[in-house]
């Protein structure tokens, strides 16, 4: 979108010939995920990948590098490669979702469930929804956006449920 508030996958190396490399866009932030084992096997290429996307998308404001199989948990959560702030909200199908790109080894918002969120928006009017293992609650928020009568979200992690609550507030859901 022209306002750079959406999220999408730009490159999925598992399917595009470079296993271990995933490139996502969250608003105006580029997130490169190194899934290689060992992580060092891709390190020589990551600067080139950042450079390529910064040239192709000159409006990028920040970049984050996540190393999924690093031994250091901080490297799994991500290191800022450029820029000084990461987005805390993205928009998809007219719904706003709270983000914490460094919450965990993933980015707190699963891009591969985009079509499921759209389905929920289109089909949950007047339904009751139980979202077990809700994580950050994106599916429950989509159900609310689709007019669900009631949504209950459960998860053991209070930090992830706090993001679900924030997403609810961003959309003025009860």
PDB file of N, CA and C in Angstrom, residues 91-136:
ATOM      1  N   UNK A  91      -1.426  -3.265   9.046  1.00  0.00           N
ATOM      2  CA  UNK A  91      -2.823  -3.350   8.626  1.00  0.00           C
ATOM      3  C   UNK A  91      -2.952  -4.419   7.549  1.00  0.00           C
ATOM      4  N   UNK A  92      -3.987  -5.227   7.673  1.00  0.00           N
ATOM      5  CA  UNK A  92      -4.263  -6.259   6.674  1.00  0.00           C
ATOM      6  C   UNK A  92      -5.775  -6.374   6.529  1.00  0.00           C
ATOM      7  N   UNK A  93      -6.263  -6.321   5.313  1.00  0.00           N
ATOM      8  CA  UNK A  93      -7.703  -6.414   5.035  1.00  0.00           C
ATOM      9  C   UNK A  93      -8.496  -5.398   5.874  1.00  0.00           C
ATOM     10  N   UNK A  94      -7.915  -4.225   6.097  1.00  0.00           N
ATOM     11  CA  UNK A  94      -8.587  -3.173   6.850  1.00  0.00           C
ATOM     12  C   UNK A  94      -8.562  -3.344   8.359  1.00  0.00           C
ATOM     13  N   UNK A  95      -7.872  -4.355   8.856  1.00  0.00           N
ATOM     14  CA  UNK A  95      -7.795  -4.622  10.292  1.00  0.00           C
ATOM     15  C   UNK A  95      -6.384  -4.299  10.763  1.00  0.00           C
ATOM     16  N   UNK A  96      -6.295  -3.674  11.929  1.00  0.00           N
ATOM     17  CA  UNK A  96      -4.990  -3.329  12.491  1.00  0.00           C
ATOM     18  C   UNK A  96      -4.565  -4.394  13.502  1.00  0.00           C
ATOM     19  N   UNK A  97      -3.273  -4.767  13.420  1.00  0.00           N
ATOM     20  CA  UNK A  97      -2.718  -5.789  14.314  1.00  0.00           C
ATOM     21  C   UNK A  97      -1.479  -5.240  15.003  1.00  0.00           C
ATOM     22  N   UNK A  98      -1.399  -5.439  16.302  1.00  0.00           N
ATOM     23  CA  UNK A  98      -0.216  -5.044  17.068  1.00  0.00           C
ATOM     24  C   UNK A  98       0.916  -6.019  16.776  1.00  0.00           C
ATOM     25  N   UNK A  99       2.133  -5.498  16.736  1.00  0.00           N
ATOM     26  CA  UNK A  99       3.330  -6.296  16.450  1.00  0.00           C
ATOM     27  C   UNK A  99       4.371  -6.102  17.535  1.00  0.00           C
ATOM     28  N   UNK A 100       5.196  -7.093  17.695  1.00  0.00           N
ATOM     29  CA  UNK A 100       6.465  -6.963  18.398  1.00  0.00           C
ATOM     30  C   UNK A 100       7.426  -7.857  17.644  1.00  0.00           C
ATOM     31  N   UNK A 101       8.119  -7.279  16.674  1.00  0.00           N
ATOM     32  CA  UNK A 101       8.962  -8.055  15.771  1.00  0.00           C
ATOM     33  C   UNK A 101      10.089  -8.797  16.484  1.00  0.00           C
ATOM     34  N   UNK A 102      10.431  -8.386  17.701  1.00  0.00           N
ATOM     35  CA  UNK A 102      11.512  -9.037  18.453  1.00  0.00           C
ATOM     36  C   UNK A 102      10.996  -9.846  19.648  1.00  0.00           C
ATOM     37  N   UNK A 103       9.714 -10.115  19.673  1.00  0.00           N
ATOM     38  CA  UNK A 103       9.122 -10.854  20.788  1.00  0.00           C
ATOM     39  C   UNK A 103       9.704 -12.257  20.913  1.00  0.00           C
ATOM     40  N   UNK A 104       9.938 -12.891  19.790  1.00  0.00           N
ATOM     41  CA  UNK A 104      10.320 -14.290  19.776  1.00  0.00           C
ATOM     42  C   UNK A 104      11.159 -14.528  18.527  1.00  0.00           C
ATOM     43  N   UNK A 105      11.456 -15.763  18.216  1.00  0.00           N
ATOM     44  CA  UNK A 105      12.232 -16.056  17.009  1.00  0.00           C
ATOM     45  C   UNK A 105      11.420 -15.782  15.749  1.00  0.00           C
ATOM     46  N   UNK A 106      10.089 -15.709  15.866  1.00  0.00           N
ATOM     47  CA  UNK A 106       9.273 -15.281  14.735  1.00  0.00           C
ATOM     48  C   UNK A 106       8.931 -13.807  14.922  1.00  0.00           C
ATOM     49  N   UNK A 107       8.038 -13.294  14.136  1.00  0.00           N
ATOM     50  CA  UNK A 107       7.772 -11.840  14.155  1.00  0.00           C
ATOM     51  C   UNK A 107       6.452 -11.463  14.804  1.00  0.00           C
ATOM     52  N   UNK A 108       5.803 -12.360  15.501  1.00  0.00           N
ATOM     53  CA  UNK A 108       4.555 -12.136  16.229  1.00  0.00           C
ATOM     54  C   UNK A 108       3.335 -12.027  15.322  1.00  0.00           C
ATOM     55  N   UNK A 109       3.505 -12.263  14.026  1.00  0.00           N
ATOM     56  CA  UNK A 109       2.392 -12.202  13.090  1.00  0.00           C
ATOM     57  C   UNK A 109       2.713 -13.150  11.942  1.00  0.00           C
ATOM     58  N   UNK A 110       1.921 -14.191  11.795  1.00  0.00           N
ATOM     59  CA  UNK A 110       2.203 -15.211  10.786  1.00  0.00           C
ATOM     60  C   UNK A 110       1.626 -14.803   9.431  1.00  0.00           C
ATOM     61  N   UNK A 111       2.513 -14.491   8.504  1.00  0.00           N
ATOM     62  CA  UNK A 111       2.083 -14.054   7.184  1.00  0.00           C
ATOM     63  C   UNK A 111       1.397 -15.165   6.395  1.00  0.00           C
ATOM     64  N   UNK A 112       1.727 -16.411   6.678  1.00  0.00           N
ATOM     65  CA  UNK A 112       1.152 -17.515   5.905  1.00  0.00           C
ATOM     66  C   UNK A 112      -0.302 -17.822   6.266  1.00  0.00           C
ATOM     67  N   UNK A 113      -0.862 -17.162   7.258  1.00  0.00           N
ATOM     68  CA  UNK A 113      -2.276 -17.355   7.579  1.00  0.00           C
ATOM     69  C   UNK A 113      -3.133 -16.182   7.089  1.00  0.00           C
ATOM     70  N   UNK A 114      -2.603 -15.413   6.148  1.00  0.00           N
ATOM     71  CA  UNK A 114      -3.314 -14.259   5.588  1.00  0.00           C
ATOM     72  C   UNK A 114      -4.691 -14.670   5.036  1.00  0.00           C
ATOM     73  N   UNK A 115      -4.738 -15.741   4.242  1.00  0.00           N
ATOM     74  CA  UNK A 115      -6.011 -16.166   3.653  1.00  0.00           C
ATOM     75  C   UNK A 115      -6.989 -16.654   4.719  1.00  0.00           C
ATOM     76  N   UNK A 116      -6.481 -17.278   5.770  1.00  0.00           N
ATOM     77  CA  UNK A 116      -7.353 -17.705   6.865  1.00  0.00           C
ATOM     78  C   UNK A 116      -7.951 -16.483   7.567  1.00  0.00           C
ATOM     79  N   UNK A 117      -7.145 -15.458   7.792  1.00  0.00           N
ATOM     80  CA  UNK A 117      -7.684 -14.243   8.418  1.00  0.00           C
ATOM     81  C   UNK A 117      -8.768 -13.621   7.528  1.00  0.00           C
ATOM     82  N   UNK A 118      -8.542 -13.613   6.228  1.00  0.00           N
ATOM     83  CA  UNK A 118      -9.563 -13.083   5.303  1.00  0.00           C
ATOM     84  C   UNK A 118     -10.842 -13.911   5.387  1.00  0.00           C
ATOM     85  N   UNK A 119     -10.705 -15.244   5.431  1.00  0.00           N
ATOM     86  CA  UNK A 119     -11.868 -16.119   5.560  1.00  0.00           C
ATOM     87  C   UNK A 119     -12.642 -15.788   6.843  1.00  0.00           C
ATOM     88  N   UNK A 120     -11.928 -15.618   7.947  1.00  0.00           N
ATOM     89  CA  UNK A 120     -12.591 -15.307   9.218  1.00  0.00           C
ATOM     90  C   UNK A 120     -13.337 -13.980   9.139  1.00  0.00           C
ATOM     91  N   UNK A 121     -12.737 -12.996   8.513  1.00  0.00           N
ATOM     92  CA  UNK A 121     -13.391 -11.697   8.354  1.00  0.00           C
ATOM     93  C   UNK A 121     -14.680 -11.851   7.548  1.00  0.00           C
ATOM     94  N   UNK A 122     -14.669 -12.715   6.561  1.00  0.00           N
ATOM     95  CA  UNK A 122     -15.818 -12.881   5.674  1.00  0.00           C
ATOM     96  C   UNK A 122     -16.882 -13.830   6.214  1.00  0.00           C
ATOM     97  N   UNK A 123     -16.556 -14.656   7.214  1.00  0.00           N
ATOM     98  CA  UNK A 123     -17.474 -15.733   7.580  1.00  0.00           C
ATOM     99  C   UNK A 123     -17.805 -15.882   9.061  1.00  0.00           C
ATOM    100  N   UNK A 124     -17.424 -14.965   9.915  1.00  0.00           N
ATOM    101  CA  UNK A 124     -17.631 -15.170  11.345  1.00  0.00           C
ATOM    102  C   UNK A 124     -18.771 -14.341  11.946  1.00  0.00           C
ATOM    103  N   UNK A 125     -19.560 -13.702  11.131  1.00  0.00           N
ATOM    104  CA  UNK A 125     -20.657 -12.885  11.652  1.00  0.00           C
ATOM    105  C   UNK A 125     -21.550 -13.706  12.579  1.00  0.00           C
ATOM    106  N   UNK A 126     -21.762 -13.167  13.774  1.00  0.00           N
ATOM    107  CA  UNK A 126     -22.641 -13.759  14.795  1.00  0.00           C
ATOM    108  C   UNK A 126     -22.175 -15.116  15.328  1.00  0.00           C
ATOM    109  N   UNK A 127     -20.951 -15.511  15.038  1.00  0.00           N
ATOM    110  CA  UNK A 127     -20.416 -16.785  15.539  1.00  0.00           C
ATOM    111  C   UNK A 127     -19.709 -16.565  16.877  1.00  0.00           C
ATOM    112  N   UNK A 128     -19.551 -17.636  17.625  1.00  0.00           N
ATOM    113  CA  UNK A 128     -18.711 -17.648  18.816  1.00  0.00           C
ATOM    114  C   UNK A 128     -17.431 -18.389  18.453  1.00  0.00           C
ATOM    115  N   UNK A 129     -16.286 -17.866  18.892  1.00  0.00           N
ATOM    116  CA  UNK A 129     -14.994 -18.430  18.491  1.00  0.00           C
ATOM    117  C   UNK A 129     -14.148 -18.697  19.731  1.00  0.00           C
ATOM    118  N   UNK A 130     -13.577 -19.890  19.799  1.00  0.00           N
ATOM    119  CA  UNK A 130     -12.599 -20.234  20.817  1.00  0.00           C
ATOM    120  C   UNK A 130     -11.268 -20.409  20.110  1.00  0.00           C
ATOM    121  N   UNK A 131     -10.298 -19.577  20.452  1.00  0.00           N
ATOM    122  CA  UNK A 131      -8.973 -19.612  19.834  1.00  0.00           C
ATOM    123  C   UNK A 131      -7.979 -20.102  20.882  1.00  0.00           C
ATOM    124  N   UNK A 132      -7.786 -21.428  20.926  1.00  0.00           N
ATOM    125  CA  UNK A 132      -6.818 -22.016  21.855  1.00  0.00           C
ATOM    126  C   UNK A 132      -5.420 -21.845  21.290  1.00  0.00           C
ATOM    127  N   UNK A 133      -4.440 -21.706  22.152  1.00  0.00           N
ATOM    128  CA  UNK A 133      -3.055 -21.477  21.721  1.00  0.00           C
ATOM    129  C   UNK A 133      -3.017 -20.267  20.793  1.00  0.00           C
ATOM    130  N   UNK A 134      -3.640 -19.188  21.215  1.00  0.00           N
ATOM    131  CA  UNK A 134      -3.904 -18.022  20.376  1.00  0.00           C
ATOM    132  C   UNK A 134      -2.655 -17.262  19.958  1.00  0.00           C
ATOM    133  N   UNK A 135      -1.565 -17.428  20.706  1.00  0.00           N
ATOM    134  CA  UNK A 135      -0.347 -16.659  20.463  1.00  0.00           C
ATOM    135  C   UNK A 135      -0.703 -15.172  20.520  1.00  0.00           C
ATOM    136  N   UNK A 136      -0.521 -14.401  19.462  1.00  0.00           N
ATOM    137  CA  UNK A 136      -0.809 -12.964  19.528  1.00  0.00           C
ATOM    138  C   UNK A 136      -2.242 -12.636  19.136  1.00  0.00           C
TER     139      UNK A 136
END
